[in-house]
Amino acid sequence: MSLSLTEFVKRPGVGKSGKSIRVRANFFEVASFPTGNIHHYDVTIDPPSAPPALYRKVWKAFEDQDGQGILKGIKAVFDGRKNAFSPKVLPLGEDNAKAFEVTIDGADAASKRAGGGQFTIRIKKAGEINMEELNRFLNGQAAQSNNCLTAVMFLDILIRHVPSTTYATVGRSFFIPNDKRALPGGAEVWQGYYQSARPGVGKMFINLDVSATAFHEAGRLPDLVVKYLGRRSIDELRRGISDRDIKKLEKQLKGLKIQVVHRGERNRKYKVTKLTPSPAERTTFKDQDGNEMSVAAYFSKQYNMRLAFPFLPCIVVKRDIFLPMEVCELLPGQRLTKKLNEKQTADMIKFTCQKPQVRSNKINQGFQLLGYKNNPYLQQCNMTVKPDMAVVGARVLSTPQISYSQSTPDGTFAPQGGAWNLRGKKLAQGAVLGSWSVVNFAPQVPMPAIQHFVRELCQTFIDTGLNVVNRQPPITNADPQGNIDRTLKEAWLKAGNAAKANPQLILCILPNTGTPLYAEIKRISDTVIGIPTQCLQSKHIADAKKQYCANVCLKVNMKLGGMNLFLSPPQIPFISARPTIILGADVTHPAPGDMNRPSVAAVTASMDARASRYASAIRVQANRTEMIADLGSMVKELLKSFYQSCGQKPERILFYRDGVSEGQFSEVLHSEINQIKDACLSLDRAYKPTITFVVVQKRHHARFFPMGPQDADRSGNCQPGTVVDSTIVHPFEFDFYLQSHAGLQGTSRPTHYHVLYDDNNFSPDQLQELTYRLCYIYGRATRAVSIVPPAYYADLVAARARFHRRGENWSDTEATSESLDPEQQMASFAVVKPDLQKVMYYM
């Protein structure tokens, strides 16, 4: 056996604390998988760079003719790209390599650059997979080698081979058009299933979940154009379409597949290259005889077809074939890759959100649909899957006692069901608000309403323990389209003059939820003036509700450096016993397809023995890089702030790192641990605090379902504090699932925590309890949150940093940033003022 099983941390046992229960998990146990070696082949199909779906068709045609002899009686599986796997040796001759010619027919093939559907398949032996080693890995007797990874990949491809030829495939998911729902703007949601082969403790499992994604609605283009442009009917476009709308349509349609419907049998398929800037009646070209004529005239002459919509632009396919929109149909099953807009997102959430009971039934239906039982490929490999969700042991950790101000009777209490309210409670440390002013950007709100709201707000602030010295701040009306920079600077001056003190806060009333104004306010207040701002939506002003004012109070108190609540020291011994800093880190990437905007890295760090207050640091870095490039200097800044705030150096560091996928664990760990260590040494040659590095993941497909109603909370989910650290976790590394929050709607997603490095020798109970307890002191909510607060804060900081770019076009949701190269992009981010970095301005 090798020296160590893993470069990360071995699981130091399983947790014991809490109440033992059993839950169902959406993992189906693999009862048997092949024990003999699996033969791995390298597959190259020419012509190259066709989509996997086409290559699957080619492989299927090859298979239907017994692979010209080599697949007789052999069920080999293919991944649609480069790999094939077979339980038996393929007779490829002494070179272990052969080429085969395959022809496929149908409209797909003819239009391809494939000379009329002619393909060449080259197969050569790549190696053998030792399946026995996978068994040893699952039983904690062998490290995870490349062979193990390939073995798991083989099982993944084996279970995917049949569905991928039947359903629309995206990554590890299959989508089924049966119960699709329309979304606004010519899109639709398809339901589907995600499946993945996952190693568990001593066994393999199939992780099966329902998933959903957005597709382009199929159909005649003129009907779709109306939806894309948000019109009621095509008649609204008769007077002509603006250049801006044509650009919008081109963006929407570019690269999509269409089929023409005017040529009877020969309904060829094309990819949209672009749109003509002019309508069909004014788009001209030269026919065979060199006569210039319009597209509309040509169709009338050639096909005896009078265009019904000559005012629509034409679709350009190939280099310069012009097609009127009315003869084009968008083909079904094309996935939407753009980011959805607000309305689409809201609808999508409505459709996909399912109660746990419904979701678990759907998952069981999916198991039937995917038909593991009579799948000949699985049979030949002797792979069987148990037909029921795994029942796994779990524990519900006990609820911590949380503390507000001790001046009130129930200042310290244990919340019920993961949520509570502020009635009769005061904040642990209320800030003093003396110098502030109000700016109203919403012309529709009358002055008396604002004055009334400010009175109510001040009363709630005082009741909740935030001390308002000046209850009548100056109020300014401002133009939301005006010069925001000047407006806010004037508001700052007014606040200072009125209170004869340094301004602390500007309260902004916004007309709506639009991003551009909010973004500009935050950019100026965070990076130009250096003052916290609190934005409010105008709709809340008229009926100044107590609950709303209390929520605003939570945010304002933190922005002013106050502390809302805390956990008593005995409950968090790891933090309170010795000086300890908790770091949260996250990297957020720009929208898919945007290759110019940078990624943003954010790190937050606790500043006291209560882990309630956090400082933050931000860096912009190259597009889509996951490693935090400048972590060293960020940590150094934060360690200095901790020292200034506490008067001591932290002896221990607990680092929660969000947003790293399994494939990057090793890379991130080495790069980032070394940067943290170097940051410490650069402050003092002898400074070597103990470090624990934990990856936090929410993007996974593990879900837990209570066994009976007695184990469920009101939403039908597992109770907050549910921990799973056996059976379906890693065979031997230190990881666990924790569902720390109370469900609100749909099925709760537990957070996965994976320890990659640990100098502090945490026991599972210690780390699980600490992590769970911290979830109760997220500053701006009165409920336990689903992800540990330092990581949550890092996420907020990174999201806020996107607004700090000068000259960003926030009004056009689809604008990508072609105008600036990545270097200029990074330079255009302004830095947050140093005083703000020490408070939680991003709440």
CSV table of N, CA and C in Angstrom, one decimal, residues 6-13 574 653-657 660 662 665-666 668-669 673 691-697 725 729-730 732-737 751-768 770-771:
chain,number,residue,atom,x,y,z
A,6,THR,N,-4.2,9.7,0.7
A,6,THR,CA,-4.7,10.9,0.1
A,6,THR,C,-3.7,12.1,0.5
A,7,GLU,N,-3.6,13.1,-0.5
A,7,GLU,CA,-2.9,14.3,-0.2
A,7,GLU,C,-3.7,15.2,0.7
A,8,PHE,N,-5.0,14.9,0.9
A,8,PHE,CA,-5.8,15.8,1.7
A,8,PHE,C,-5.9,15.2,3.1
A,9,VAL,N,-7.1,15.2,3.7
A,9,VAL,CA,-7.1,14.8,5.1
A,9,VAL,C,-8.0,13.5,5.2
A,10,LYS,N,-7.5,12.5,5.9
A,10,LYS,CA,-8.3,11.3,6.1
A,10,LYS,C,-9.4,11.6,7.1
A,11,ARG,N,-10.5,11.0,6.9
A,11,ARG,CA,-11.6,11.2,7.9
A,11,ARG,C,-11.2,10.6,9.2
A,12,PRO,N,-11.3,11.5,10.3
A,12,PRO,CA,-10.8,11.1,11.6
A,12,PRO,C,-12.0,10.3,12.3
A,13,GLY,N,-12.7,9.5,11.7
A,13,GLY,CA,-13.9,8.9,12.3
A,13,GLY,C,-15.1,9.6,11.9
A,574,PHE,N,-13.4,26.8,19.8
A,574,PHE,CA,-12.2,26.9,18.8
A,574,PHE,C,-11.9,28.3,18.6
A,653,ILE,N,-6.0,29.6,12.0
A,653,ILE,CA,-6.7,30.1,10.8
A,653,ILE,C,-7.7,29.0,10.3
A,654,LEU,N,-9.0,29.4,10.2
A,654,LEU,CA,-9.9,28.5,9.6
A,654,LEU,C,-10.4,29.1,8.3
A,655,PHE,N,-10.1,28.4,7.2
A,655,PHE,CA,-10.4,29.0,5.9
A,655,PHE,C,-11.5,28.3,5.2
A,656,TYR,N,-12.6,28.9,5.0
A,656,TYR,CA,-13.7,28.3,4.2
A,656,TYR,C,-13.7,28.8,2.8
A,657,ARG,N,-13.5,27.9,1.8
A,657,ARG,CA,-13.3,28.3,0.4
A,657,ARG,C,-14.5,27.9,-0.4
A,660,VAL,N,-15.1,25.7,-5.4
A,660,VAL,CA,-14.1,24.9,-6.1
A,660,VAL,C,-14.7,23.6,-6.4
A,662,GLU,N,-14.4,19.5,-7.6
A,662,GLU,CA,-13.5,18.4,-7.2
A,662,GLU,C,-12.2,18.3,-8.0
A,665,PHE,N,-9.4,20.6,-6.6
A,665,PHE,CA,-9.0,20.6,-5.2
A,665,PHE,C,-7.5,20.7,-5.0
A,666,SER,N,-6.8,19.8,-5.7
A,666,SER,CA,-5.3,19.8,-5.5
A,666,SER,C,-4.7,21.1,-5.9
A,668,VAL,N,-5.9,24.1,-6.2
A,668,VAL,CA,-6.3,25.2,-5.3
A,668,VAL,C,-5.6,25.1,-3.9
A,669,LEU,N,-5.6,23.9,-3.4
A,669,LEU,CA,-5.0,23.7,-2.1
A,669,LEU,C,-3.6,24.1,-2.1
A,673,ILE,N,-2.9,27.4,0.1
A,673,ILE,CA,-2.2,27.1,1.4
A,673,ILE,C,-0.8,27.8,1.4
A,691,ILE,N,-3.4,26.0,10.4
A,691,ILE,CA,-4.4,26.3,9.3
A,691,ILE,C,-5.3,25.1,9.0
A,692,THR,N,-6.6,25.4,8.9
A,692,THR,CA,-7.5,24.4,8.4
A,692,THR,C,-8.2,25.0,7.1
A,693,PHE,N,-8.2,24.2,6.1
A,693,PHE,CA,-8.7,24.6,4.8
A,693,PHE,C,-9.9,23.7,4.4
A,694,VAL,N,-11.1,24.4,4.3
A,694,VAL,CA,-12.3,23.6,4.1
A,694,VAL,C,-13.0,24.1,2.8
A,695,VAL,N,-13.3,23.3,1.9
A,695,VAL,CA,-14.0,23.7,0.6
A,695,VAL,C,-15.5,23.6,0.9
A,696,VAL,N,-16.2,24.6,0.5
A,696,VAL,CA,-17.7,24.7,0.7
A,696,VAL,C,-18.3,24.5,-0.7
A,697,GLN,N,-19.2,23.6,-0.9
A,697,GLN,CA,-19.8,23.4,-2.2
A,697,GLN,C,-21.4,23.3,-2.1
A,725,ASP,N,-22.4,12.1,7.3
A,725,ASP,CA,-21.0,11.9,7.1
A,725,ASP,C,-20.6,10.5,7.0
A,729,VAL,N,-20.7,9.6,1.4
A,729,VAL,CA,-19.6,10.6,1.3
A,729,VAL,C,-18.4,9.9,0.7
A,730,HIS,N,-17.3,10.6,0.7
A,730,HIS,CA,-16.0,10.1,0.1
A,730,HIS,C,-15.6,8.8,0.9
A,732,PHE,N,-12.9,7.8,2.1
A,732,PHE,CA,-12.0,7.9,3.3
A,732,PHE,C,-11.5,9.3,3.6
A,733,GLU,N,-11.9,10.3,2.7
A,733,GLU,CA,-11.5,11.7,3.1
A,733,GLU,C,-12.5,12.3,4.0
A,734,PHE,N,-12.1,13.5,4.6
A,734,PHE,CA,-12.8,14.2,5.6
A,734,PHE,C,-13.8,15.1,5.0
A,735,ASP,N,-15.0,14.6,4.7
A,735,ASP,CA,-16.1,15.5,4.1
A,735,ASP,C,-17.4,15.2,4.8
A,736,PHE,N,-18.4,16.1,4.7
A,736,PHE,CA,-19.7,15.8,5.2
A,736,PHE,C,-20.7,16.8,4.6
A,737,TYR,N,-22.0,16.4,4.6
A,737,TYR,CA,-23.0,17.2,4.2
A,737,TYR,C,-23.7,17.8,5.4
A,751,THR,N,-25.3,21.7,2.2
A,751,THR,CA,-24.0,22.2,1.7
A,751,THR,C,-23.0,21.1,2.0
A,752,HIS,N,-22.1,20.9,1.1
A,752,HIS,CA,-21.0,19.9,1.2
A,752,HIS,C,-19.8,20.6,1.7
A,753,TYR,N,-19.2,20.1,2.8
A,753,TYR,CA,-17.9,20.6,3.3
A,753,TYR,C,-16.9,19.6,3.2
A,754,HIS,N,-15.7,19.9,2.6
A,754,HIS,CA,-14.7,18.9,2.4
A,754,HIS,C,-13.3,19.5,2.9
A,755,VAL,N,-12.8,18.9,3.9
A,755,VAL,CA,-11.5,19.4,4.5
A,755,VAL,C,-10.3,18.9,3.7
A,756,LEU,N,-9.6,19.9,3.2
A,756,LEU,CA,-8.4,19.5,2.3
A,756,LEU,C,-7.1,19.6,3.1
A,757,TYR,N,-7.1,20.3,4.3
A,757,TYR,CA,-5.9,20.5,5.0
A,757,TYR,C,-6.3,20.9,6.4
A,758,ASP,N,-5.6,20.3,7.4
A,758,ASP,CA,-6.0,20.5,8.8
A,758,ASP,C,-4.8,20.4,9.8
A,759,ASP,N,-4.3,21.5,10.2
A,759,ASP,CA,-3.3,21.5,11.2
A,759,ASP,C,-3.9,21.5,12.6
A,760,ASN,N,-5.2,21.8,12.7
A,760,ASN,CA,-5.9,22.0,14.0
A,760,ASN,C,-6.5,20.7,14.5
A,761,ASN,N,-6.3,19.6,13.8
A,761,ASN,CA,-6.8,18.3,14.2
A,761,ASN,C,-8.2,18.3,14.7
A,762,PHE,N,-9.1,18.9,13.9
A,762,PHE,CA,-10.5,18.9,14.2
A,762,PHE,C,-11.1,17.5,14.3
A,763,SER,N,-11.9,17.2,15.2
A,763,SER,CA,-12.7,16.0,15.2
A,763,SER,C,-13.9,16.3,14.3
A,764,PRO,N,-14.6,15.3,13.7
A,764,PRO,CA,-15.8,15.6,12.9
A,764,PRO,C,-16.8,16.4,13.8
A,765,ASP,N,-17.0,16.0,15.0
A,765,ASP,CA,-18.0,16.7,15.8
A,765,ASP,C,-17.6,18.2,16.0
A,766,GLN,N,-16.4,18.4,16.3
A,766,GLN,CA,-15.9,19.8,16.5
A,766,GLN,C,-16.2,20.7,15.2
A,767,LEU,N,-15.8,20.2,14.1
A,767,LEU,CA,-15.9,21.0,12.8
A,767,LEU,C,-17.4,21.1,12.4
A,768,GLN,N,-18.2,20.0,12.6
A,768,GLN,CA,-19.6,20.1,12.2
A,768,GLN,C,-20.4,21.0,13.1
A,770,LEU,N,-19.2,23.5,15.0
A,770,LEU,CA,-18.7,24.9,14.8
A,770,LEU,C,-19.4,25.5,13.6
A,771,THR,N,-19.3,24.7,12.5
A,771,THR,CA,-19.9,25.2,11.2
A,771,THR,C,-21.4,25.5,11.3
